[in-house]
Tab-separated table of C-alpha atoms in Angstrom:
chain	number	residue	atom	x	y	z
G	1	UNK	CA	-1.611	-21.354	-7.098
G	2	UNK	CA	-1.859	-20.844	-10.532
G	3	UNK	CA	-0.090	-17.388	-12.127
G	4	UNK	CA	-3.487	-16.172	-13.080
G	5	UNK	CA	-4.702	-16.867	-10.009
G	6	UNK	CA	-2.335	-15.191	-8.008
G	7	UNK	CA	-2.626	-12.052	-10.018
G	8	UNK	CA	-5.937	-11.875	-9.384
G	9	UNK	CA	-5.984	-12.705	-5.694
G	10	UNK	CA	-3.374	-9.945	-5.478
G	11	UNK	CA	-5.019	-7.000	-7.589
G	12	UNK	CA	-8.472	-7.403	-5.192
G	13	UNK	CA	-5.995	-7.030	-2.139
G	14	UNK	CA	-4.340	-4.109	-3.599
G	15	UNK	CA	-7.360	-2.292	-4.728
G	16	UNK	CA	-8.935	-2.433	-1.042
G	17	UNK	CA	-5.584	-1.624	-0.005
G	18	UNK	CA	-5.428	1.263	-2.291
G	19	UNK	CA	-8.608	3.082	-1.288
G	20	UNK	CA	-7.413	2.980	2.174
G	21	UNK	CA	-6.622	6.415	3.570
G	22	UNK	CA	-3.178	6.728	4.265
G	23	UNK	CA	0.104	9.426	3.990
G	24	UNK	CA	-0.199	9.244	0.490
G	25	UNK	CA	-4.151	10.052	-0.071
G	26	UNK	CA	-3.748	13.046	2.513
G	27	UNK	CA	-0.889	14.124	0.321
G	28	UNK	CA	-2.770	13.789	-3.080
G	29	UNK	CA	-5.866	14.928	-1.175
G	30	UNK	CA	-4.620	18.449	0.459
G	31	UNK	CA	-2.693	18.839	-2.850
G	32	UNK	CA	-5.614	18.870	-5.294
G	33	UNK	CA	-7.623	21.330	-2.711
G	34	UNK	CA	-5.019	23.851	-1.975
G	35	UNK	CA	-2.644	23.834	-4.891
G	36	UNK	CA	-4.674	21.982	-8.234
G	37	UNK	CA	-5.267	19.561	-9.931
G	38	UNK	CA	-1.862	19.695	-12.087
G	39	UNK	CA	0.316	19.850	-8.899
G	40	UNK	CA	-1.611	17.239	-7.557
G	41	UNK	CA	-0.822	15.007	-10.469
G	42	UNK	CA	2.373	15.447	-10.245
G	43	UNK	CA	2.797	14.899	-6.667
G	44	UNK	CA	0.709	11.052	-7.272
G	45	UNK	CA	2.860	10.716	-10.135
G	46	UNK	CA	5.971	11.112	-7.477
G	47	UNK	CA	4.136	8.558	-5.022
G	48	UNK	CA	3.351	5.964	-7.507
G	49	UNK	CA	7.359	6.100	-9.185
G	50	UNK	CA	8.181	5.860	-5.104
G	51	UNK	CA	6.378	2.616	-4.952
G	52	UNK	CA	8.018	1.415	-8.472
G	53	UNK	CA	11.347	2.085	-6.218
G	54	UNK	CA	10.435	0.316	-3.436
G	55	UNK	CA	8.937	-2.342	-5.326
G	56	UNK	CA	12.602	-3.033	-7.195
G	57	UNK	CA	14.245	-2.601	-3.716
G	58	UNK	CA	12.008	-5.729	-2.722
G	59	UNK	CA	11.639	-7.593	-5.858
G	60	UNK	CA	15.939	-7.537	-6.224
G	61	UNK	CA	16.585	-8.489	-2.744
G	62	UNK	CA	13.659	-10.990	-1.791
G	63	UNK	CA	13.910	-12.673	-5.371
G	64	UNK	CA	18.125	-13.397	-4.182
G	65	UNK	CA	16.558	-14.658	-1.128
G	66	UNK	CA	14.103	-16.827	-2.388
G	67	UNK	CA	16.223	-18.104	-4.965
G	68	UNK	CA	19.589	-18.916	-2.777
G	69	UNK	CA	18.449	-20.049	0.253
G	70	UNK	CA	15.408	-22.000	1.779
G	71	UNK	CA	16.130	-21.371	5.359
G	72	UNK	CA	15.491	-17.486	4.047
G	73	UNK	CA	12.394	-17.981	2.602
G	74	UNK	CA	11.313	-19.753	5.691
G	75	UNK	CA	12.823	-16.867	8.074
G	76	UNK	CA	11.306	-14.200	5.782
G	77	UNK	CA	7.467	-15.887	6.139
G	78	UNK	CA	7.373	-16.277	9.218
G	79	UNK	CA	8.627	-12.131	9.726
G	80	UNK	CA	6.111	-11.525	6.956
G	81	UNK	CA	2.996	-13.255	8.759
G	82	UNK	CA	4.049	-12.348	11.894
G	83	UNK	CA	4.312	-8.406	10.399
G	84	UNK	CA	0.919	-8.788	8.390
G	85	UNK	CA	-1.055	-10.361	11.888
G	86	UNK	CA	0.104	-7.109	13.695
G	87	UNK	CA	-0.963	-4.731	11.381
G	88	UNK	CA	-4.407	-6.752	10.965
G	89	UNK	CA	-5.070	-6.666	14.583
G	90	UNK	CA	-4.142	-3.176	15.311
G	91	UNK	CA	-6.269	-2.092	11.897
G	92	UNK	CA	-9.250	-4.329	13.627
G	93	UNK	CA	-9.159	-3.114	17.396
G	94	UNK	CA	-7.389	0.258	17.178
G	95	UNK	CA	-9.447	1.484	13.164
G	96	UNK	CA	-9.238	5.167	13.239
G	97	UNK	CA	-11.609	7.709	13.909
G	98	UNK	CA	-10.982	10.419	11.764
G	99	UNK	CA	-8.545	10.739	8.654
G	100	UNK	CA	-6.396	14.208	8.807
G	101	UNK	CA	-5.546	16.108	6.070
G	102	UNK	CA	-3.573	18.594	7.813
G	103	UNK	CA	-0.699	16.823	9.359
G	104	UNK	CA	0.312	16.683	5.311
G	105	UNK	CA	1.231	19.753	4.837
G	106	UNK	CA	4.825	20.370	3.398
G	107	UNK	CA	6.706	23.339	1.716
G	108	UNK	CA	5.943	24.345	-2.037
G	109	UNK	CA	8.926	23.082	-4.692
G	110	UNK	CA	9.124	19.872	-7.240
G	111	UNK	CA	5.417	18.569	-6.204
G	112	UNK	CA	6.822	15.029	-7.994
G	113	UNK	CA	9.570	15.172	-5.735
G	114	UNK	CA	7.168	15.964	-2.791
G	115	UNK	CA	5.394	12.806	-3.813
G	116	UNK	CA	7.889	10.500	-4.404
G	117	UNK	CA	10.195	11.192	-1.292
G	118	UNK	CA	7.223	11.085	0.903
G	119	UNK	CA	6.813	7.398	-0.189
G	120	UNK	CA	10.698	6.815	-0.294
G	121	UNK	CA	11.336	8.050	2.612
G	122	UNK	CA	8.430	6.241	4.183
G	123	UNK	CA	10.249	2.735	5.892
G	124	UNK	CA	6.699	1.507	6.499
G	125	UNK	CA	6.223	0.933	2.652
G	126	UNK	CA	9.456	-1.330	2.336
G	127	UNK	CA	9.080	-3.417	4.988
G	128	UNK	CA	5.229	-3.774	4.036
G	129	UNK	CA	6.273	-4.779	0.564
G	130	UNK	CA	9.081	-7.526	1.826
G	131	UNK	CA	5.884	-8.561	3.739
G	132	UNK	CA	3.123	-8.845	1.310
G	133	UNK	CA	4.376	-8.992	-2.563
G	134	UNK	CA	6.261	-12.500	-1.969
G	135	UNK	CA	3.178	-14.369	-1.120
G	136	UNK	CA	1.607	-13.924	-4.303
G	137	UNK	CA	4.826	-15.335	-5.990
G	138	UNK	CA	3.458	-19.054	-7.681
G	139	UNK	CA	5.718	-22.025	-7.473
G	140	UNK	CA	8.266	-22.215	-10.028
G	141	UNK	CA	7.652	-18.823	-11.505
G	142	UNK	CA	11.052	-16.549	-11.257
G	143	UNK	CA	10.139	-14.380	-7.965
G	144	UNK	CA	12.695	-10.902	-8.736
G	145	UNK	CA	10.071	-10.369	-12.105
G	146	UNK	CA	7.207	-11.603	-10.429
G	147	UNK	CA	7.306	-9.249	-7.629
G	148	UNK	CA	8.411	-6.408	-9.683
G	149	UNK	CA	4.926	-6.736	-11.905
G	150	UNK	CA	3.064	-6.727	-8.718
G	151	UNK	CA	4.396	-3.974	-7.527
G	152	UNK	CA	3.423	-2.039	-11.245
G	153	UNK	CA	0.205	-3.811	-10.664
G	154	UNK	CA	-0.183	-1.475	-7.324
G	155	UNK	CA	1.152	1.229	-8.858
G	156	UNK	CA	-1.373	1.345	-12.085
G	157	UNK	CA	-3.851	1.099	-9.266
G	158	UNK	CA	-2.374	3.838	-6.992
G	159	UNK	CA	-2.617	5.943	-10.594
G	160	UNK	CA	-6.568	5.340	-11.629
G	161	UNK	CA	-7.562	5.960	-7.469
G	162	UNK	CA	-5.299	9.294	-7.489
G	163	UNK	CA	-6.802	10.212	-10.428
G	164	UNK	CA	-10.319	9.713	-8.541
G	165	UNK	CA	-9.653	11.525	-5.798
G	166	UNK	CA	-7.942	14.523	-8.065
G	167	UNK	CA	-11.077	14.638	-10.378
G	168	UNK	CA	-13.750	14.672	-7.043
G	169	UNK	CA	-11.589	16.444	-4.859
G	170	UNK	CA	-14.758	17.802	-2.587
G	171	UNK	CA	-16.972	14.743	-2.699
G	172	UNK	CA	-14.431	12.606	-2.193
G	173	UNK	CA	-12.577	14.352	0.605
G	174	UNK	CA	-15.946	14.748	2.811
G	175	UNK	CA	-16.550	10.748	2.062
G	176	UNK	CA	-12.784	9.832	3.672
G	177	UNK	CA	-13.602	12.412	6.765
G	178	UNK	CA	-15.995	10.299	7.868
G	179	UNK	CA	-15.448	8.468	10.811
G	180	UNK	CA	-17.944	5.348	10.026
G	181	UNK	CA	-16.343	5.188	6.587
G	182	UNK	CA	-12.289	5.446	8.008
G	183	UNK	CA	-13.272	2.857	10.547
G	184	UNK	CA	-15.122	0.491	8.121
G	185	UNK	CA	-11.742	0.869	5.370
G	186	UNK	CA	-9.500	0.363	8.969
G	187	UNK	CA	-11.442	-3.197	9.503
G	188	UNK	CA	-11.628	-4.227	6.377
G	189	UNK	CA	-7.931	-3.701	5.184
G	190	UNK	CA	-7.138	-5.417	9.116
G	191	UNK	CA	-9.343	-8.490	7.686
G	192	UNK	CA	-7.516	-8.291	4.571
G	193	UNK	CA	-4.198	-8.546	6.537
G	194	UNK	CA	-5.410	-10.889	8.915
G	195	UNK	CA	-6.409	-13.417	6.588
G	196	UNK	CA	-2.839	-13.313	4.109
G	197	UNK	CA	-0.570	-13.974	7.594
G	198	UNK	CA	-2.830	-16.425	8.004
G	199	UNK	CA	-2.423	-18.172	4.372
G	200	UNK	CA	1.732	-17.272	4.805
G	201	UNK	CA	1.802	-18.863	8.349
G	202	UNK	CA	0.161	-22.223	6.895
G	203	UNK	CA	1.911	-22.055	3.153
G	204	UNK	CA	4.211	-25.183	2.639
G	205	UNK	CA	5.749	-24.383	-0.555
């Protein structure tokens, strides 16, 4: 797989991945209703900087990996498909029916703080970006960078949707409370996931 390629594979994964209701969203979400539209940019700002983090965490330690030892790289694709199948299946025959907005709730302070521990401090993130970010890595291409710049590649997306959902709080918050629309983003993103263990489980490189 070419560089170009895989850059391109990887920002139409991340988009649907992006729009995907999650912790994050209902943060941003409850945020722009309750507190504004400033607060609430600071708080995505927070998220998107935790995901930076996280994707340094993974593009430092994987990249060693990768680059030391094969029997790692092995190890860590089979974890990683085995991680991505999981999450596909459960996203396919478990989708949600409703997407809540008030399990989010959390005291008033630094709202960039507020954003960026909630995706620090979120273990689901780290292990989902050892999972999905190395795949995307090309042969021969250096993988610590690599990963790194698809992890800003999330990020500038997780930027233009929060800035969506700020701008159309209302609209936008009644469109992600419905249940046909949380189940349909559910399937798709358990497609999505189904499909890359798929590719990792049969990769040779």
């Amino acid at each position: 797989m070419s560089v170009e390629a895989a850059l391109l594979a990887f920002t139409a994964a991340a988009a649907l991945l992006t729009i995907t209701p999650g912790l994050d969203t209902a943060m941003v979400l409850r945020t722009a209703a309750v507190e504004g539209p400033r607060r609430a940019g600071l708080a995505a700002l927070g998220v998107v900087c935790g995901c930076l983090a996280w994707g340094a965490v993974a593009a430092l330690g994987i990249g060693a990996l990768l680059a030391a030892s094969h029997a790692a790289y092995v190890a860590l694709k089979w974890a990683g498909a085995a991680y991505l199948a999981w999450l596909g299946l459960r996203l396919l025959l478990r989708p949600r029916e409703t997407f809540e907005l008030a399990r989010t709730a959390a005291p008033r302070g630094n709202w960039w703080l507020r954003g960026f521990l909630t995706n620090l401090l979120n273990p689901k993130v780290g292990v989902f970006y050892v999972s999905f970010l190395p795949q995307f890595v090309p042969p021969h291409v250096p993988p610590a960078p690599f990963i790194f710049a698809l992890a800003a590649i999330h990020a500038v997306l997780g930027l233009a949707w929060f800035a969506a959902l700020i701008g159309a709080t209302a609209p936008l918050k009644r469109w992600l409370q419905r249940r046909a629309v949380v189940r349909w983003l559910d399937r798709a993103t358990g497609a999505v996931f189904l499909g890359f263990s798929a590719r990792l489980a049969l990769d040779r490189g």
